[in-house]
Coordinates of C-alpha atoms and ligand atoms in Angstrom, one line a residue:
M10 CA 81.2 -55.5 -11.5
R11 CA 79.5 -58.7 -12.7
Q12 CA 77.2 -57.8 -15.0
P13 CA 73.6 -59.2 -15.0
G14 CA 72.6 -61.0 -18.0
T15 CA 76.0 -61.9 -19.1
Q16 CA 76.7 -64.6 -16.7
D17 CA 75.6 -68.5 -16.8
V18 CA 72.3 -68.6 -15.1
P19 CA 71.8 -72.4 -14.6
G20 CA 68.3 -72.2 -12.8
R21 CA 66.8 -70.3 -15.6
A22 CA 66.9 -72.8 -18.7
S23 CA 66.5 -71.5 -22.2
G24 CA 66.0 -73.5 -25.0
T25 CA 63.7 -75.3 -27.5
G26 CA 62.2 -78.4 -26.2
D27 CA 64.6 -81.4 -25.5
R28 CA 67.8 -79.6 -27.2
P29 CA 70.1 -79.0 -24.6
I30 CA 71.2 -75.3 -25.3
S31 CA 73.7 -73.5 -23.2
T32 CA 72.1 -71.1 -20.8
R33 CA 75.3 -68.5 -21.3
R34 CA 73.9 -65.3 -22.1
A35 CA 74.6 -62.9 -25.1
T36 CA 77.3 -60.7 -24.3
S37 CA 78.1 -58.9 -27.7
G38 CA 77.1 -58.3 -31.3
R39 CA 73.4 -57.8 -32.6
V40 CA 70.7 -60.0 -30.9
V41 CA 67.3 -59.7 -31.3
G42 CA 65.0 -58.7 -28.3
I43 CA 61.1 -59.0 -28.0
D44 CA 59.0 -57.0 -25.3
V45 CA 55.5 -58.5 -25.1
G46 CA 53.2 -55.6 -23.7
G47 CA 49.5 -55.2 -23.1
S48 CA 49.0 -53.3 -26.3
G49 CA 52.0 -54.0 -28.4
I50 CA 54.8 -56.4 -29.3
K51 CA 57.9 -54.8 -29.8
G52 CA 61.1 -56.0 -31.1
A53 CA 64.7 -55.2 -32.5
P54 CA 67.9 -56.3 -32.8
V55 CA 70.1 -54.7 -30.3
D56 CA 73.6 -53.8 -30.6
L57 CA 75.1 -55.2 -27.4
S58 CA 78.2 -53.5 -27.5
V59 CA 76.3 -50.2 -26.9
G60 CA 72.8 -51.2 -25.9
R61 CA 71.3 -49.6 -28.6
F62 CA 68.9 -50.5 -31.3
A63 CA 70.7 -51.6 -34.8
T64 CA 67.9 -51.0 -36.8
D65 CA 64.2 -49.6 -36.4
R66 CA 62.0 -51.2 -33.9
V67 CA 59.1 -53.5 -35.4
R68 CA 55.6 -53.3 -33.4
L69 CA 52.7 -55.3 -33.9
P70 CA 49.5 -55.1 -31.8
T71 CA 49.1 -57.6 -29.0
P72 CA 46.3 -60.1 -30.2
R73 CA 43.1 -59.8 -28.2
P74 CA 42.6 -62.2 -26.5
A75 CA 46.4 -62.6 -25.8
T76 CA 46.5 -66.0 -25.4
P77 CA 50.0 -68.2 -25.6
D78 CA 49.3 -69.4 -29.4
R79 CA 48.5 -65.8 -30.8
V80 CA 51.1 -64.3 -29.0
A81 CA 53.9 -66.5 -30.0
D82 CA 52.5 -66.2 -33.8
V83 CA 52.8 -62.4 -33.4
V84 CA 56.4 -63.0 -31.9
A85 CA 57.4 -65.1 -34.9
E86 CA 56.0 -62.4 -37.3
V87 CA 57.8 -59.6 -35.8
L88 CA 61.0 -61.7 -36.3
D89 CA 60.0 -62.3 -39.9
H90 CA 59.6 -58.5 -40.0
L91 CA 63.2 -58.1 -38.7
D92 CA 64.8 -60.5 -41.0
V93 CA 67.9 -61.0 -38.4
A94 CA 68.8 -64.7 -37.6
G95 CA 70.0 -66.0 -34.4
P96 CA 68.7 -66.3 -30.5
V97 CA 66.0 -64.3 -29.3
G98 CA 64.9 -62.8 -25.6
V99 CA 61.3 -62.3 -24.9
T100 CA 59.9 -60.6 -22.1
L101 CA 56.4 -61.4 -20.5
P102 CA 54.6 -58.9 -17.8
A103 CA 54.6 -61.9 -15.3
V104 CA 56.8 -64.3 -13.2
V105 CA 58.9 -66.4 -15.5
A106 CA 60.6 -69.3 -13.4
D107 CA 62.5 -71.9 -15.2
G108 CA 60.9 -70.8 -18.6
V109 CA 57.6 -71.6 -16.8
V110 CA 54.8 -68.6 -16.5
E111 CA 53.7 -68.6 -12.8
T112 CA 51.5 -65.4 -12.8
A113 CA 48.9 -63.8 -14.5
A114 CA 48.3 -60.2 -13.1
N115 CA 48.1 -58.3 -16.4
I116 CA 48.2 -61.1 -18.7
D117 CA 45.8 -63.6 -20.1
P118 CA 44.8 -66.3 -17.6
S119 CA 45.7 -68.9 -20.0
W120 CA 49.3 -68.1 -19.5
L121 CA 49.5 -69.8 -16.2
G122 CA 51.7 -72.9 -16.1
V123 CA 52.6 -72.4 -19.8
H124 CA 56.4 -73.4 -20.5
A125 CA 57.3 -70.1 -22.2
V126 CA 60.6 -71.0 -23.6
E127 CA 59.3 -74.1 -25.1
L128 CA 56.2 -72.2 -26.7
F129 CA 58.3 -69.6 -28.2
G130 CA 61.0 -71.8 -29.1
R131 CA 58.5 -74.0 -31.1
A132 CA 57.0 -71.0 -32.7
T133 CA 60.2 -69.3 -33.9
G134 CA 62.8 -72.2 -34.5
R135 CA 65.2 -70.5 -32.4
P136 CA 67.0 -70.8 -29.1
V137 CA 64.9 -68.4 -26.7
G138 CA 65.3 -67.1 -23.5
V139 CA 62.2 -65.5 -21.4
L140 CA 62.3 -63.5 -18.5
N141 CA 59.8 -60.8 -16.5
D142 CA 59.5 -57.6 -18.4
A143 CA 60.6 -55.5 -15.3
D144 CA 63.8 -57.7 -14.9
A145 CA 64.8 -57.1 -18.7
A146 CA 64.5 -53.3 -17.9
G147 CA 66.3 -53.7 -15.0
I148 CA 69.4 -55.5 -16.8
A149 CA 69.5 -53.0 -19.4
E150 CA 69.5 -49.9 -17.1
M151 CA 72.2 -51.8 -14.9
R152 CA 74.1 -52.6 -18.2
Y153 CA 73.9 -49.4 -20.1
G154 CA 71.8 -46.8 -18.1
A155 CA 70.9 -45.4 -14.6
G156 CA 72.3 -48.2 -12.6
K157 CA 75.8 -48.9 -14.7
G158 CA 78.7 -49.2 -12.2
R159 CA 76.2 -49.1 -9.3
G160 CA 77.1 -51.4 -6.7
G161 CA 75.1 -52.4 -3.2
V162 CA 71.3 -53.1 -3.7
V163 CA 69.6 -51.0 -6.5
V164 CA 65.9 -51.5 -7.2
V165 CA 64.2 -50.5 -10.7
V166 CA 60.8 -49.8 -10.6
T167 CA 58.8 -49.8 -13.9
L168 CA 55.7 -47.8 -14.0
G169 CA 53.2 -48.7 -16.6
T170 CA 50.0 -50.6 -17.0
G171 CA 51.1 -52.2 -13.7
I172 CA 54.3 -51.9 -11.5
G173 CA 57.3 -53.9 -12.0
T174 CA 60.6 -54.3 -10.3
A175 CA 64.1 -55.8 -10.6
V176 CA 66.2 -56.0 -7.6
F177 CA 70.0 -56.1 -7.6
S178 CA 72.6 -56.9 -5.2
D179 CA 76.2 -55.7 -6.6
G180 CA 74.7 -56.2 -10.3
V181 CA 73.4 -59.4 -9.7
L182 CA 69.7 -59.9 -10.2
V183 CA 67.1 -61.3 -7.7
P184 CA 64.8 -62.3 -10.4
N185 CA 60.7 -62.3 -10.0
T186 CA 60.3 -59.9 -7.1
E187 CA 57.1 -58.5 -8.0
L188 CA 57.2 -55.4 -5.6
G189 CA 54.5 -54.0 -7.6
H190 CA 52.2 -56.3 -5.7
L191 CA 53.0 -55.1 -2.2
P192 CA 50.2 -54.2 0.1
L193 CA 49.6 -50.2 0.4
H194 CA 46.4 -48.5 1.7
H195 CA 44.6 -51.8 2.2
G196 CA 45.1 -52.9 -1.4
D197 CA 47.7 -53.7 -3.9
A198 CA 50.3 -51.0 -4.8
E199 CA 49.9 -51.5 -8.5
D200 CA 46.1 -50.5 -8.5
W201 CA 47.0 -47.2 -6.7
V202 CA 50.5 -46.3 -8.3
A203 CA 50.6 -47.4 -11.8
E204 CA 50.9 -45.0 -14.5
S205 CA 48.0 -46.3 -15.9
V206 CA 46.3 -45.4 -12.6
R207 CA 47.3 -41.8 -13.0
E208 CA 45.8 -41.7 -16.6
R209 CA 42.5 -43.3 -15.7
E210 CA 42.1 -41.2 -12.6
D211 CA 43.4 -38.2 -14.2
L212 CA 45.8 -37.2 -11.4
S213 CA 47.7 -34.2 -11.3
W214 CA 51.6 -34.7 -11.3
K215 CA 51.7 -33.7 -7.7
H216 CA 49.3 -35.8 -6.3
Y217 CA 50.6 -39.1 -8.5
A218 CA 54.1 -37.7 -6.7
H219 CA 52.4 -37.9 -3.4
R220 CA 51.2 -41.7 -4.2
L221 CA 54.7 -42.8 -5.6
Q222 CA 56.2 -41.1 -2.5
H223 CA 54.3 -43.5 -0.3
Y224 CA 55.3 -46.8 -2.5
L225 CA 58.9 -45.6 -2.7
E226 CA 59.2 -45.0 1.3
L227 CA 57.5 -48.9 1.5
V228 CA 60.3 -50.1 -0.9
Q229 CA 62.9 -48.0 1.0
R230 CA 61.9 -49.4 4.6
L231 CA 62.2 -53.1 3.4
L232 CA 64.9 -53.2 1.1
W233 CA 67.2 -50.1 2.3
P234 CA 68.6 -49.8 -1.4
R235 CA 71.3 -47.5 -2.2
L236 CA 69.5 -46.6 -5.6
I237 CA 66.1 -46.6 -7.1
V238 CA 65.5 -46.1 -10.6
I239 CA 62.3 -45.1 -12.2
G240 CA 61.5 -46.8 -15.5
G241 CA 58.7 -47.2 -17.9
G242 CA 57.4 -44.7 -20.4
V243 CA 56.6 -42.1 -17.8
S244 CA 60.3 -41.8 -17.1
R245 CA 60.5 -39.4 -19.9
K246 CA 58.5 -37.1 -17.7
A247 CA 60.4 -37.5 -14.5
E248 CA 60.9 -33.8 -14.3
K249 CA 57.1 -33.4 -13.6
F250 CA 57.0 -35.8 -10.7
L251 CA 60.6 -36.6 -9.4
P252 CA 61.0 -33.1 -7.6
H253 CA 58.4 -33.9 -5.4
I254 CA 59.5 -36.9 -4.0
E255 CA 61.7 -36.9 -1.1
L256 CA 63.9 -40.1 -0.1
R257 CA 66.6 -40.7 1.6
T258 CA 67.6 -43.2 -1.1
E259 CA 68.7 -41.5 -4.3
V260 CA 65.8 -41.9 -6.8
V261 CA 66.8 -41.5 -10.3
P262 CA 64.9 -41.6 -14.0
A263 CA 65.9 -44.4 -16.1
R264 CA 67.9 -43.6 -19.2
L265 CA 66.8 -46.3 -21.6
H266 CA 63.2 -45.4 -21.0
N267 CA 60.9 -47.8 -23.1
D268 CA 63.6 -49.4 -25.2
A269 CA 65.0 -51.2 -21.8
G270 CA 62.6 -54.1 -22.1
I271 CA 63.9 -55.0 -25.8
V272 CA 67.4 -54.1 -24.8
G273 CA 67.1 -56.5 -21.8
A274 CA 65.5 -59.1 -23.6
A275 CA 68.6 -59.3 -26.0
L276 CA 70.9 -59.4 -23.3
F277 CA 69.0 -62.5 -22.1
A278 CA 69.0 -64.2 -25.4
P279 CA 70.7 -67.6 -25.0
L280 CA 74.2 -68.5 -26.5
S281 CA 73.5 -71.4 -28.7
L282 CA 75.6 -74.3 -27.8
G283 CA 78.4 -71.8 -26.7
R284 CA 78.9 -70.3 -30.2
P285 CA 78.5 -66.5 -30.0
A286 CA 75.0 -65.4 -30.2
A287 CA 76.0 -62.8 -32.4
V288 CA 74.6 -62.4 -36.1
P289 CA 75.1 -59.3 -38.3
A290 CA 71.9 -57.4 -39.1
P291 CA 70.9 -57.4 -42.8
Ligands
BGC306 C1 53.0 -58.1 -13.1 C2 54.6 -58.1 -13.3 C3 55.2 -57.0 -14.5 C4 54.6 -55.7 -14.1 C5 54.6 -54.8 -15.1 C6 52.6 -56.7 -12.9 O1 51.4 -56.6 -12.7 O2 52.8 -58.8 -11.9 O3 55.1 -59.4 -13.4 O4 56.5 -57.1 -14.5 O5 53.1 -55.8 -13.9 O6 54.3 -55.4 -16.3

């Protein structure tokens, strides 16, 4: 199967400023991935031969307000702590098309229109790839986790502060699908089914599963996937809500849980000028 995150992705340029940098993706060795979330910015060197952290993860609090320059500074700080050279992949909870941030549902509005690849490239001095957080989690699950070896249409749904989605057709990612914003019950699905809503409204697992059932039925009706993978931190508690879900489509919990974002980010780090992205961890 052609693995997402490993092939040339011509439309999604990576690099620092004007310097021409190959858009081939990392395939082996240890590469740093950084996951930018609402409360924490987390990074680790990832051993891409197995999809696991090579050393402990570093987490710094997300600055408030989480404006582009301040987030870029913290990303550079995470890299200083990790002390592993080479290219880096970074996730953002937003649509990232051709390196540019196009939406800001769960991120500071000042990100709109920012060229994130250039921003992080300047801040870190490294070749950088930037992608949507759910797409990152998705490519990690497809390569190492619950979607490994699965063909046809697979949808990875991450339940967290918002709802993120990654859609694959025979292992190839359709980026930036944003199915968390599908209209549901006269509103935005994310505002009804996100894990943060379950916590805020103190919903029972059964009640939450009922909402998730409605959402997954909608996804099923639109895409008819062969498999739905439920990711995000809540996937660790899948036994509390998945038994209440009844769907024609197979629904399974993610395997990489919250690590998927960092692992997928590392997969998306560009190979610099065709040289191997891999650099040994200290
Ligand atoms: C954003 C997505 C993101 C998801 C999970 C949504 O609100 O629109 O881009 O993937 O939250 O963070």
